[in-house]
Amino acid sequence: MKARLDAIDWQILKELQDDGRMTNVELARRVGISAPPCLRRVRALEEAGLIQGYRTLLDEKQLGYDVTAFAMVGLHSQTEADLIAFEQTVEKWPLVRESYMLSGEVDFLLKCVSPDLQTFQNFVIRELTAAPNVDSVRTALTIRRTKDEPVVPIDG
């Protein structure tokens, strides 16, 4: 069930997505209410799970992660236990930054970052393809990022 939000809630979500570091006083000013009810609304949005957390977005290239690649993984078995086991294995791999279970020919799509091509290749050969239940792995190296919007589209 989709959350029932009023215009102020939507504006709070939009403003926090744009700048999660702003103070509650600044947020209240931007959405046109006083600080105490603004804070109550933010807490209610957090408790409802609409706001899942706050984080800082880093530039991976400046931090030495020059390779971004995707791995398309097919599994031998797609039983729930095998899917969960693979998900738990993925959690242990620091190079994997995002993981999606898919329908269709590929079971999982993994977004990976690596300092260099050799490190990524070693990961694919030594860890990913060697993992239990992995049947196939296809990889694609990115040339450049053309869009990066790690937020939900909110009108307004």
PDB file of C-alpha atoms in Angstrom:
ATOM      1  CA  MET A   1       0.000   0.000   0.000  1.00  0.00           C
ATOM      2  CA  LYS A   2       1.369   3.392  -0.933  1.00  0.00           C
ATOM      3  CA  ALA A   3       1.864   5.885   1.857  1.00  0.00           C
ATOM      4  CA  ARG A   4      -0.674   8.651   2.275  1.00  0.00           C
ATOM      5  CA  LEU A   5       1.273  11.865   2.230  1.00  0.00           C
ATOM      6  CA  ASP A   6       0.126  15.451   2.109  1.00  0.00           C
ATOM      7  CA  ALA A   7       1.850  18.227   0.161  1.00  0.00           C
ATOM      8  CA  ILE A   8       4.092  19.168   3.092  1.00  0.00           C
ATOM      9  CA  ASP A   9       5.282  15.572   3.548  1.00  0.00           C
ATOM     10  CA  TRP A  10       6.119  15.392  -0.166  1.00  0.00           C
ATOM     11  CA  GLN A  11       8.001  18.690   0.061  1.00  0.00           C
ATOM     12  CA  ILE A  12       9.939  17.450   3.113  1.00  0.00           C
ATOM     13  CA  LEU A  13      10.959  14.312   1.213  1.00  0.00           C
ATOM     14  CA  LYS A  14      12.018  16.338  -1.823  1.00  0.00           C
ATOM     15  CA  GLU A  15      14.054  18.813   0.222  1.00  0.00           C
ATOM     16  CA  LEU A  16      15.798  16.077   2.210  1.00  0.00           C
ATOM     17  CA  GLN A  17      16.672  14.189  -0.975  1.00  0.00           C
ATOM     18  CA  ASP A  18      18.186  17.361  -2.383  1.00  0.00           C
ATOM     19  CA  ASP A  19      20.142  18.136   0.811  1.00  0.00           C
ATOM     20  CA  GLY A  20      20.030  15.659   3.672  1.00  0.00           C
ATOM     21  CA  ARG A  21      22.452  17.761   5.734  1.00  0.00           C
ATOM     22  CA  MET A  22      20.208  20.786   6.235  1.00  0.00           C
ATOM     23  CA  THR A  23      19.062  21.615   9.728  1.00  0.00           C
ATOM     24  CA  ASN A  24      15.497  21.069  10.809  1.00  0.00           C
ATOM     25  CA  VAL A  25      15.094  24.849  11.098  1.00  0.00           C
ATOM     26  CA  GLU A  26      16.144  25.293   7.455  1.00  0.00           C
ATOM     27  CA  LEU A  27      13.917  22.419   6.349  1.00  0.00           C
ATOM     28  CA  ALA A  28      10.955  23.933   8.191  1.00  0.00           C
ATOM     29  CA  ARG A  29      11.608  27.291   6.526  1.00  0.00           C
ATOM     30  CA  ARG A  30      11.736  25.699   3.077  1.00  0.00           C
ATOM     31  CA  VAL A  31       8.470  23.796   3.522  1.00  0.00           C
ATOM     32  CA  GLY A  32       6.676  26.690   5.218  1.00  0.00           C
ATOM     33  CA  ILE A  33       5.994  25.336   8.696  1.00  0.00           C
ATOM     34  CA  SER A  34       7.585  25.868  12.112  1.00  0.00           C
ATOM     35  CA  ALA A  35      10.450  23.686  13.341  1.00  0.00           C
ATOM     36  CA  PRO A  36       8.656  21.516  15.981  1.00  0.00           C
ATOM     37  CA  PRO A  37       5.941  20.140  13.646  1.00  0.00           C
ATOM     38  CA  CYS A  38       8.537  19.741  10.908  1.00  0.00           C
ATOM     39  CA  LEU A  39      10.670  17.570  13.175  1.00  0.00           C
ATOM     40  CA  ARG A  40       7.594  15.504  14.146  1.00  0.00           C
ATOM     41  CA  ARG A  41       6.805  14.940  10.485  1.00  0.00           C
ATOM     42  CA  VAL A  42      10.387  13.914   9.686  1.00  0.00           C
ATOM     43  CA  ARG A  43      10.384  11.463  12.600  1.00  0.00           C
ATOM     44  CA  ALA A  44       7.036  10.044  11.459  1.00  0.00           C
ATOM     45  CA  LEU A  45       8.405   9.612   7.915  1.00  0.00           C
ATOM     46  CA  GLU A  46      11.461   7.844   9.360  1.00  0.00           C
ATOM     47  CA  GLU A  47       9.351   5.566  11.573  1.00  0.00           C
ATOM     48  CA  ALA A  48       7.091   4.701   8.635  1.00  0.00           C
ATOM     49  CA  GLY A  49      10.185   3.637   6.683  1.00  0.00           C
ATOM     50  CA  LEU A  50       9.769   6.266   3.983  1.00  0.00           C
ATOM     51  CA  ILE A  51      13.075   7.810   5.043  1.00  0.00           C
ATOM     52  CA  GLN A  52      15.436   4.868   5.328  1.00  0.00           C
ATOM     53  CA  GLY A  53      18.576   6.745   6.288  1.00  0.00           C
ATOM     54  CA  TYR A  54      20.998   9.492   5.429  1.00  0.00           C
ATOM     55  CA  ARG A  55      24.300   9.123   3.636  1.00  0.00           C
ATOM     56  CA  THR A  56      27.020  11.008   1.901  1.00  0.00           C
ATOM     57  CA  LEU A  57      27.571  10.320  -1.794  1.00  0.00           C
ATOM     58  CA  LEU A  58      31.259   9.971  -2.644  1.00  0.00           C
ATOM     59  CA  ASP A  59      33.075  10.260  -5.962  1.00  0.00           C
ATOM     60  CA  GLU A  60      34.461   6.752  -6.456  1.00  0.00           C
ATOM     61  CA  LYS A  61      36.905   7.820  -9.189  1.00  0.00           C
ATOM     62  CA  GLN A  62      38.569  10.386  -6.913  1.00  0.00           C
ATOM     63  CA  LEU A  63      38.870   7.699  -4.248  1.00  0.00           C
ATOM     64  CA  GLY A  64      40.695   5.333  -6.592  1.00  0.00           C
ATOM     65  CA  TYR A  65      37.839   3.172  -7.884  1.00  0.00           C
ATOM     66  CA  ASP A  66      38.439   3.657 -11.599  1.00  0.00           C
ATOM     67  CA  VAL A  67      36.466   0.654 -12.863  1.00  0.00           C
ATOM     68  CA  THR A  68      32.699   0.330 -12.698  1.00  0.00           C
ATOM     69  CA  ALA A  69      31.335  -2.888 -14.148  1.00  0.00           C
ATOM     70  CA  PHE A  70      28.202  -4.978 -14.156  1.00  0.00           C
ATOM     71  CA  ALA A  71      28.099  -8.741 -13.701  1.00  0.00           C
ATOM     72  CA  MET A  72      25.099 -10.705 -14.912  1.00  0.00           C
ATOM     73  CA  VAL A  73      24.900 -13.927 -12.925  1.00  0.00           C
ATOM     74  CA  GLY A  74      22.948 -17.066 -13.730  1.00  0.00           C
ATOM     75  CA  LEU A  75      22.480 -19.698 -11.041  1.00  0.00           C
ATOM     76  CA  HIS A  76      22.141 -23.464 -11.401  1.00  0.00           C
ATOM     77  CA  SER A  77      19.169 -23.476  -9.036  1.00  0.00           C
ATOM     78  CA  GLN A  78      16.621 -20.797  -8.208  1.00  0.00           C
ATOM     79  CA  THR A  79      15.076 -22.369  -5.146  1.00  0.00           C
ATOM     80  CA  GLU A  80      14.399 -19.850  -2.405  1.00  0.00           C
ATOM     81  CA  ALA A  81      17.154 -21.338  -0.234  1.00  0.00           C
ATOM     82  CA  ASP A  82      19.689 -21.065  -3.076  1.00  0.00           C
ATOM     83  CA  LEU A  83      18.658 -17.495  -3.879  1.00  0.00           C
ATOM     84  CA  ILE A  84      19.009 -16.481  -0.234  1.00  0.00           C
ATOM     85  CA  ALA A  85      22.388 -18.229   0.013  1.00  0.00           C
ATOM     86  CA  PHE A  86      23.651 -16.315  -3.023  1.00  0.00           C
ATOM     87  CA  GLU A  87      22.344 -13.017  -1.620  1.00  0.00           C
ATOM     88  CA  GLN A  88      24.200 -13.702   1.631  1.00  0.00           C
ATOM     89  CA  THR A  89      27.398 -14.402  -0.313  1.00  0.00           C
ATOM     90  CA  VAL A  90      27.005 -11.149  -2.261  1.00  0.00           C
ATOM     91  CA  GLU A  91      26.750  -9.231   1.024  1.00  0.00           C
ATOM     92  CA  LYS A  92      30.332 -10.301   1.843  1.00  0.00           C
ATOM     93  CA  TRP A  93      31.853  -8.887  -1.365  1.00  0.00           C
ATOM     94  CA  PRO A  94      32.949  -5.261  -0.906  1.00  0.00           C
ATOM     95  CA  LEU A  95      33.404  -4.686  -4.650  1.00  0.00           C
ATOM     96  CA  VAL A  96      29.679  -5.325  -5.184  1.00  0.00           C
ATOM     97  CA  ARG A  97      27.883  -2.068  -4.445  1.00  0.00           C
ATOM     98  CA  GLU A  98      24.398  -2.953  -5.687  1.00  0.00           C
ATOM     99  CA  SER A  99      22.678  -6.264  -6.320  1.00  0.00           C
ATOM    100  CA  TYR A 100      19.351  -6.948  -7.982  1.00  0.00           C
ATOM    101  CA  MET A 101      17.487 -10.217  -8.403  1.00  0.00           C
ATOM    102  CA  LEU A 102      15.974 -10.238 -11.890  1.00  0.00           C
ATOM    103  CA  SER A 103      13.370 -12.120 -13.843  1.00  0.00           C
ATOM    104  CA  GLY A 104      14.303 -13.561 -17.208  1.00  0.00           C
ATOM    105  CA  GLU A 105      17.549 -15.077 -18.426  1.00  0.00           C
ATOM    106  CA  VAL A 106      19.764 -13.497 -15.753  1.00  0.00           C
ATOM    107  CA  ASP A 107      19.173 -14.187 -12.072  1.00  0.00           C
ATOM    108  CA  PHE A 108      21.222 -11.354 -10.561  1.00  0.00           C
ATOM    109  CA  LEU A 109      22.714  -8.093 -11.766  1.00  0.00           C
ATOM    110  CA  LEU A 110      25.663  -6.888  -9.702  1.00  0.00           C
ATOM    111  CA  LYS A 111      27.098  -3.385  -9.900  1.00  0.00           C
ATOM    112  CA  CYS A 112      30.776  -3.526  -8.989  1.00  0.00           C
ATOM    113  CA  VAL A 113      33.470  -0.927  -8.430  1.00  0.00           C
ATOM    114  CA  SER A 114      37.155  -1.723  -8.469  1.00  0.00           C
ATOM    115  CA  PRO A 115      40.436   0.172  -8.339  1.00  0.00           C
ATOM    116  CA  ASP A 116      41.535  -1.396 -11.620  1.00  0.00           C
ATOM    117  CA  LEU A 117      40.639  -3.984 -14.242  1.00  0.00           C
ATOM    118  CA  GLN A 118      42.945  -6.645 -12.794  1.00  0.00           C
ATOM    119  CA  THR A 119      41.247  -6.457  -9.388  1.00  0.00           C
ATOM    120  CA  PHE A 120      37.824  -6.785 -11.012  1.00  0.00           C
ATOM    121  CA  GLN A 121      38.989  -9.737 -13.149  1.00  0.00           C
ATOM    122  CA  ASN A 122      40.439 -11.457 -10.063  1.00  0.00           C
ATOM    123  CA  PHE A 123      37.136 -10.970  -8.253  1.00  0.00           C
ATOM    124  CA  VAL A 124      35.162 -12.473 -11.145  1.00  0.00           C
ATOM    125  CA  ILE A 125      37.492 -15.474 -11.527  1.00  0.00           C
ATOM    126  CA  ARG A 126      38.380 -16.228  -7.904  1.00  0.00           C
ATOM    127  CA  GLU A 127      35.201 -15.307  -6.082  1.00  0.00           C
ATOM    128  CA  LEU A 128      32.165 -14.787  -8.296  1.00  0.00           C
ATOM    129  CA  THR A 129      32.467 -17.718 -10.701  1.00  0.00           C
ATOM    130  CA  ALA A 130      33.779 -19.916  -7.878  1.00  0.00           C
ATOM    131  CA  ALA A 131      30.796 -19.204  -5.635  1.00  0.00           C
ATOM    132  CA  PRO A 132      28.412 -22.093  -4.942  1.00  0.00           C
ATOM    133  CA  ASN A 133      25.491 -22.449  -7.348  1.00  0.00           C
ATOM    134  CA  VAL A 134      26.889 -19.965  -9.911  1.00  0.00           C
ATOM    135  CA  ASP A 135      26.297 -21.312 -13.412  1.00  0.00           C
ATOM    136  CA  SER A 136      27.258 -18.383 -15.631  1.00  0.00           C
ATOM    137  CA  VAL A 137      28.725 -14.903 -15.387  1.00  0.00           C
ATOM    138  CA  ARG A 138      28.756 -12.259 -18.076  1.00  0.00           C
ATOM    139  CA  THR A 139      30.379  -8.908 -17.445  1.00  0.00           C
ATOM    140  CA  ALA A 140      30.144  -5.458 -18.971  1.00  0.00           C
ATOM    141  CA  LEU A 141      32.601  -2.653 -18.292  1.00  0.00           C
ATOM    142  CA  THR A 142      31.180   0.842 -18.231  1.00  0.00           C
ATOM    143  CA  ILE A 143      32.611   3.468 -20.557  1.00  0.00           C
ATOM    144  CA  ARG A 144      31.127   6.445 -18.744  1.00  0.00           C
ATOM    145  CA  ARG A 145      28.219   7.275 -16.499  1.00  0.00           C
ATOM    146  CA  THR A 146      25.575   9.199 -18.392  1.00  0.00           C
ATOM    147  CA  LYS A 147      23.056   9.645 -15.580  1.00  0.00           C
ATOM    148  CA  ASP A 148      23.286   9.335 -11.825  1.00  0.00           C
ATOM    149  CA  GLU A 149      20.095  10.058  -9.907  1.00  0.00           C
ATOM    150  CA  PRO A 150      20.194   7.948  -6.725  1.00  0.00           C
ATOM    151  CA  VAL A 151      16.885   9.419  -5.571  1.00  0.00           C
ATOM    152  CA  VAL A 152      13.163   8.949  -6.150  1.00  0.00           C
ATOM    153  CA  PRO A 153      11.565  11.381  -8.623  1.00  0.00           C
ATOM    154  CA  ILE A 154       9.345  13.820  -6.742  1.00  0.00           C
ATOM    155  CA  ASP A 155       7.409  16.484  -8.627  1.00  0.00           C
ATOM    156  CA  GLY A 156       7.545  20.018  -7.376  1.00  0.00           C
TER     157      GLY A 156
END
